[in-house]
């Protein structure tokens, strides 16, 4: 039987079209999902939209739309962007859907019966942009540290969840790796929060109307973060669908650093309370700035992934976004570097190498290669690359996997320079068979490693190689069908 692999992305607030921050996390998950499928695992991969709560309510009002109409439009923009980036999710879960509401109500009813919730008065600070209750301590110069906006003062009756009761158990599970938080720095951040103590948290709101009404308690709406987290269950048809039984617990939640506390503390506590298994791994990616600045509407530096796709194509955009810096760190994106990186890595790197190899095989051998063994040096190099590549992929270190592949691309480039197949051909040296076969084998390895990253381009290469091996790429006029995978573009 195949091993299952359930992975999720954050569900983004349906308040504006996606930017490259959202695209990054979802793309990251897509690459992992495709990789896992290639490892013959049974994968379920979810994306979605967070459509309730005060920020959505506010944005809809500003747009002069009723909230449902508003989120319907935004959700479409997400679907469009994910299609353009060739994201192959299995379910796009919307929190205004019937399926979600039904599962959430079931969850909250179970929670209600646990004695883990109690009424209280919430008096304090709230950042509407992250839908988060803040303490004075968390503010930076009086502002929410993530949004750099002043929080609201609120005072309302809420229902609280006995979070504190579960902190020792969560800590234990993090320490014994039952609940893995990657990278270490993010795990330590959570352990510190637990160490310093954290108050019980509100799971209902009194003054927010756009949401799911709290069962059994009049005048309360389920706190948007609580129902948003439950999407990871409702996407599988929680509680009764057989898909839920098959795929839960999640193997991997991919999230950004801003929402670590919700996923690594609140979410496990809620699950423990109703006696449901915890996620196995939470991968926390860093945030990027644009040319050193926070991405924001006010600064006008938001990058739309659709713009990148129309300029570079889907595959190159996928590559450019994940090859900037290791996901576990914060990084800076320089949009003007994209063209240079495109030309260096894709046009001159992989594209050029594959064209060189196939050109020689077609021109010298019409596409037909003799069966021979491969060059020992390249065999060694493939084995080393494979070892590193798989280790990095299994640890979700996509940046480093790409580095492994590009190191091997360099090795093959050098091998060509050293062996000079054009000289072997001129001299009718029989060593050419082994050299070309080795190169083709290396090229096929590269394609297999890059498939999760640039799936359409690797498919084009596979088809090209298939035809090449049948001798179908030399035209009757002696010309060759070109493999121009990543045409060079003008640099800015
Ligand atoms: O927090 N760099 O939604 P959200 C990298 N609805 N990633 C970025 C980024 C940046 N500059 N900006 C955003 C929410 N992201 C909740 C989630 S999940 C149950 C509910 C990415 O629309 C990053 O993955 O604010 C971050 O965690 C997510 O967008 C936040 O999206």
Short mmCIF file of N, CA and C in Angstrom, two decimals, residues 274-336:
data_model
loop_
_atom_site.label_atom_id
_atom_site.label_comp_id
_atom_site.label_asym_id
_atom_site.label_seq_id
_atom_site.Cartn_x
_atom_site.Cartn_y
_atom_site.Cartn_z
N UNK A 274 -10.10 18.06 21.89
CA UNK A 274 -11.16 17.16 21.40
C UNK A 274 -10.61 15.76 21.10
N UNK A 275 -9.37 15.52 21.46
CA UNK A 275 -8.81 14.17 21.33
C UNK A 275 -8.54 13.74 19.90
N UNK A 276 -8.09 14.68 19.09
CA UNK A 276 -7.73 14.35 17.69
C UNK A 276 -6.22 14.44 17.53
N UNK A 277 -5.68 13.57 16.68
CA UNK A 277 -4.22 13.50 16.50
C UNK A 277 -3.64 14.84 16.04
N UNK A 278 -2.40 15.10 16.44
CA UNK A 278 -1.74 16.35 16.07
C UNK A 278 -1.03 16.23 14.73
N UNK A 279 -0.85 17.37 14.05
CA UNK A 279 -0.04 17.37 12.82
C UNK A 279 1.35 16.83 13.13
N UNK A 280 2.00 16.26 12.10
CA UNK A 280 3.33 15.70 12.37
C UNK A 280 4.41 16.77 12.25
N UNK A 281 4.32 17.59 11.22
CA UNK A 281 5.37 18.57 11.01
C UNK A 281 4.79 19.91 10.59
N UNK A 282 5.38 20.96 11.14
CA UNK A 282 5.02 22.32 10.74
C UNK A 282 6.28 22.96 10.17
N UNK A 283 6.22 23.33 8.91
CA UNK A 283 7.38 23.98 8.28
C UNK A 283 7.09 25.48 8.19
N UNK A 284 7.97 26.25 8.83
CA UNK A 284 7.73 27.70 8.92
C UNK A 284 8.69 28.43 7.98
N UNK A 285 8.15 29.09 6.98
CA UNK A 285 9.05 29.81 6.07
C UNK A 285 9.20 31.26 6.48
N UNK A 286 10.31 31.86 6.04
CA UNK A 286 10.61 33.25 6.39
C UNK A 286 9.82 34.23 5.53
N UNK A 287 9.96 35.48 5.87
CA UNK A 287 9.28 36.52 5.12
C UNK A 287 10.25 37.19 4.18
N UNK A 288 9.76 37.64 3.03
CA UNK A 288 10.69 38.43 2.24
C UNK A 288 10.27 39.88 2.13
N UNK A 289 11.32 40.68 2.00
CA UNK A 289 11.12 42.10 1.76
C UNK A 289 11.43 42.33 0.28
N UNK A 290 11.02 43.46 -0.24
CA UNK A 290 11.31 43.80 -1.62
C UNK A 290 12.30 44.96 -1.62
N UNK A 291 13.45 44.74 -2.21
CA UNK A 291 14.52 45.74 -2.18
C UNK A 291 14.71 46.31 -0.78
N UNK A 292 14.68 45.42 0.20
CA UNK A 292 14.95 45.82 1.58
C UNK A 292 13.74 46.39 2.31
N UNK A 293 12.63 46.50 1.63
CA UNK A 293 11.46 47.09 2.31
C UNK A 293 10.32 46.09 2.44
N UNK A 294 9.54 46.28 3.48
CA UNK A 294 8.36 45.45 3.69
C UNK A 294 7.43 45.61 2.49
N UNK A 295 6.85 44.49 2.06
CA UNK A 295 5.93 44.57 0.93
C UNK A 295 4.62 45.19 1.43
N UNK A 296 4.20 46.29 0.85
CA UNK A 296 2.96 46.88 1.32
C UNK A 296 2.30 47.74 0.25
N UNK A 297 0.99 47.83 0.38
CA UNK A 297 0.22 48.62 -0.57
C UNK A 297 0.65 50.08 -0.54
N UNK A 298 0.86 50.56 0.68
CA UNK A 298 1.22 51.98 0.82
C UNK A 298 2.52 52.29 0.09
N UNK A 299 3.48 51.36 0.20
CA UNK A 299 4.75 51.60 -0.49
C UNK A 299 4.64 51.31 -1.99
N UNK A 300 3.57 50.62 -2.35
CA UNK A 300 3.34 50.33 -3.77
C UNK A 300 4.36 49.36 -4.35
N UNK A 301 4.94 48.52 -3.49
CA UNK A 301 5.96 47.60 -3.99
C UNK A 301 5.51 46.14 -4.01
N UNK A 302 4.21 45.95 -4.05
CA UNK A 302 3.69 44.59 -4.06
C UNK A 302 3.90 43.96 -5.43
N UNK A 303 4.45 42.75 -5.44
CA UNK A 303 4.64 42.09 -6.74
C UNK A 303 3.53 41.07 -6.95
N UNK A 304 2.88 41.20 -8.09
CA UNK A 304 1.79 40.31 -8.46
C UNK A 304 2.39 39.11 -9.20
N UNK A 305 2.14 37.89 -8.72
CA UNK A 305 2.74 36.74 -9.41
C UNK A 305 2.32 36.66 -10.89
N UNK A 306 1.12 37.19 -11.20
CA UNK A 306 0.65 37.14 -12.59
C UNK A 306 1.56 37.95 -13.51
N UNK A 307 2.11 39.05 -12.98
CA UNK A 307 3.02 39.86 -13.79
C UNK A 307 4.27 39.04 -14.11
N UNK A 308 4.75 38.32 -13.11
CA UNK A 308 5.95 37.50 -13.33
C UNK A 308 5.66 36.40 -14.35
N UNK A 309 4.47 35.79 -14.21
CA UNK A 309 4.13 34.71 -15.15
C UNK A 309 4.06 35.24 -16.57
N UNK A 310 3.49 36.43 -16.74
CA UNK A 310 3.40 36.91 -18.14
C UNK A 310 4.77 37.29 -18.68
N UNK A 311 5.68 37.64 -17.81
CA UNK A 311 7.02 37.99 -18.29
C UNK A 311 7.92 36.77 -18.50
N UNK A 312 7.89 35.85 -17.53
CA UNK A 312 8.86 34.74 -17.56
C UNK A 312 8.23 33.39 -17.89
N UNK A 313 6.90 33.29 -17.82
CA UNK A 313 6.25 32.00 -17.96
C UNK A 313 6.12 31.35 -16.58
N UNK A 314 5.23 30.34 -16.50
CA UNK A 314 4.93 29.73 -15.20
C UNK A 314 6.15 29.03 -14.61
N UNK A 315 6.82 28.22 -15.41
CA UNK A 315 7.92 27.42 -14.85
C UNK A 315 9.05 28.30 -14.34
N UNK A 316 9.42 29.29 -15.14
CA UNK A 316 10.53 30.15 -14.73
C UNK A 316 10.14 30.93 -13.47
N UNK A 317 8.89 31.37 -13.37
CA UNK A 317 8.45 32.08 -12.17
C UNK A 317 8.56 31.16 -10.95
N UNK A 318 8.14 29.93 -11.12
CA UNK A 318 8.26 28.96 -10.02
C UNK A 318 9.73 28.85 -9.59
N UNK A 319 10.58 28.72 -10.59
CA UNK A 319 12.01 28.59 -10.28
C UNK A 319 12.54 29.85 -9.59
N UNK A 320 12.21 31.00 -10.15
CA UNK A 320 12.76 32.25 -9.62
C UNK A 320 12.31 32.50 -8.18
N UNK A 321 11.10 32.11 -7.86
CA UNK A 321 10.62 32.36 -6.50
C UNK A 321 11.27 31.45 -5.47
N UNK A 322 11.51 30.19 -5.81
CA UNK A 322 12.08 29.33 -4.76
C UNK A 322 13.60 29.29 -4.76
N UNK A 323 14.24 29.90 -5.75
CA UNK A 323 15.69 29.82 -5.79
C UNK A 323 16.36 31.07 -5.23
N UNK A 324 15.58 31.98 -4.66
CA UNK A 324 16.15 33.23 -4.16
C UNK A 324 16.98 33.05 -2.90
N UNK A 325 16.42 32.35 -1.92
CA UNK A 325 17.12 32.14 -0.64
C UNK A 325 16.43 30.98 0.06
N UNK A 326 17.12 30.37 1.04
CA UNK A 326 16.50 29.24 1.74
C UNK A 326 15.19 29.66 2.41
N UNK A 327 14.17 28.85 2.26
CA UNK A 327 12.84 29.24 2.75
C UNK A 327 12.81 29.41 4.26
N UNK A 328 13.70 28.75 4.95
CA UNK A 328 13.63 28.83 6.41
C UNK A 328 14.14 30.17 6.93
N UNK A 329 14.73 30.97 6.05
CA UNK A 329 15.24 32.27 6.49
C UNK A 329 14.40 33.41 5.92
N UNK A 330 14.58 34.60 6.49
CA UNK A 330 14.00 35.77 5.86
C UNK A 330 14.89 36.14 4.69
N UNK A 331 14.33 36.78 3.68
CA UNK A 331 15.17 37.11 2.54
C UNK A 331 14.70 38.38 1.87
N UNK A 332 15.52 38.86 0.96
CA UNK A 332 15.14 40.07 0.25
C UNK A 332 15.04 39.74 -1.24
N UNK A 333 14.01 40.24 -1.87
CA UNK A 333 13.82 39.99 -3.30
C UNK A 333 14.14 41.25 -4.07
N UNK A 334 14.97 41.11 -5.07
CA UNK A 334 15.22 42.24 -5.95
C UNK A 334 14.61 41.86 -7.29
N UNK A 335 13.54 42.53 -7.62
CA UNK A 335 12.84 42.14 -8.84
C UNK A 335 13.73 42.30 -10.06
N UNK A 336 14.60 43.33 -10.01
CA UNK A 336 15.45 43.56 -11.17
C UNK A 336 16.46 42.43 -11.38
#
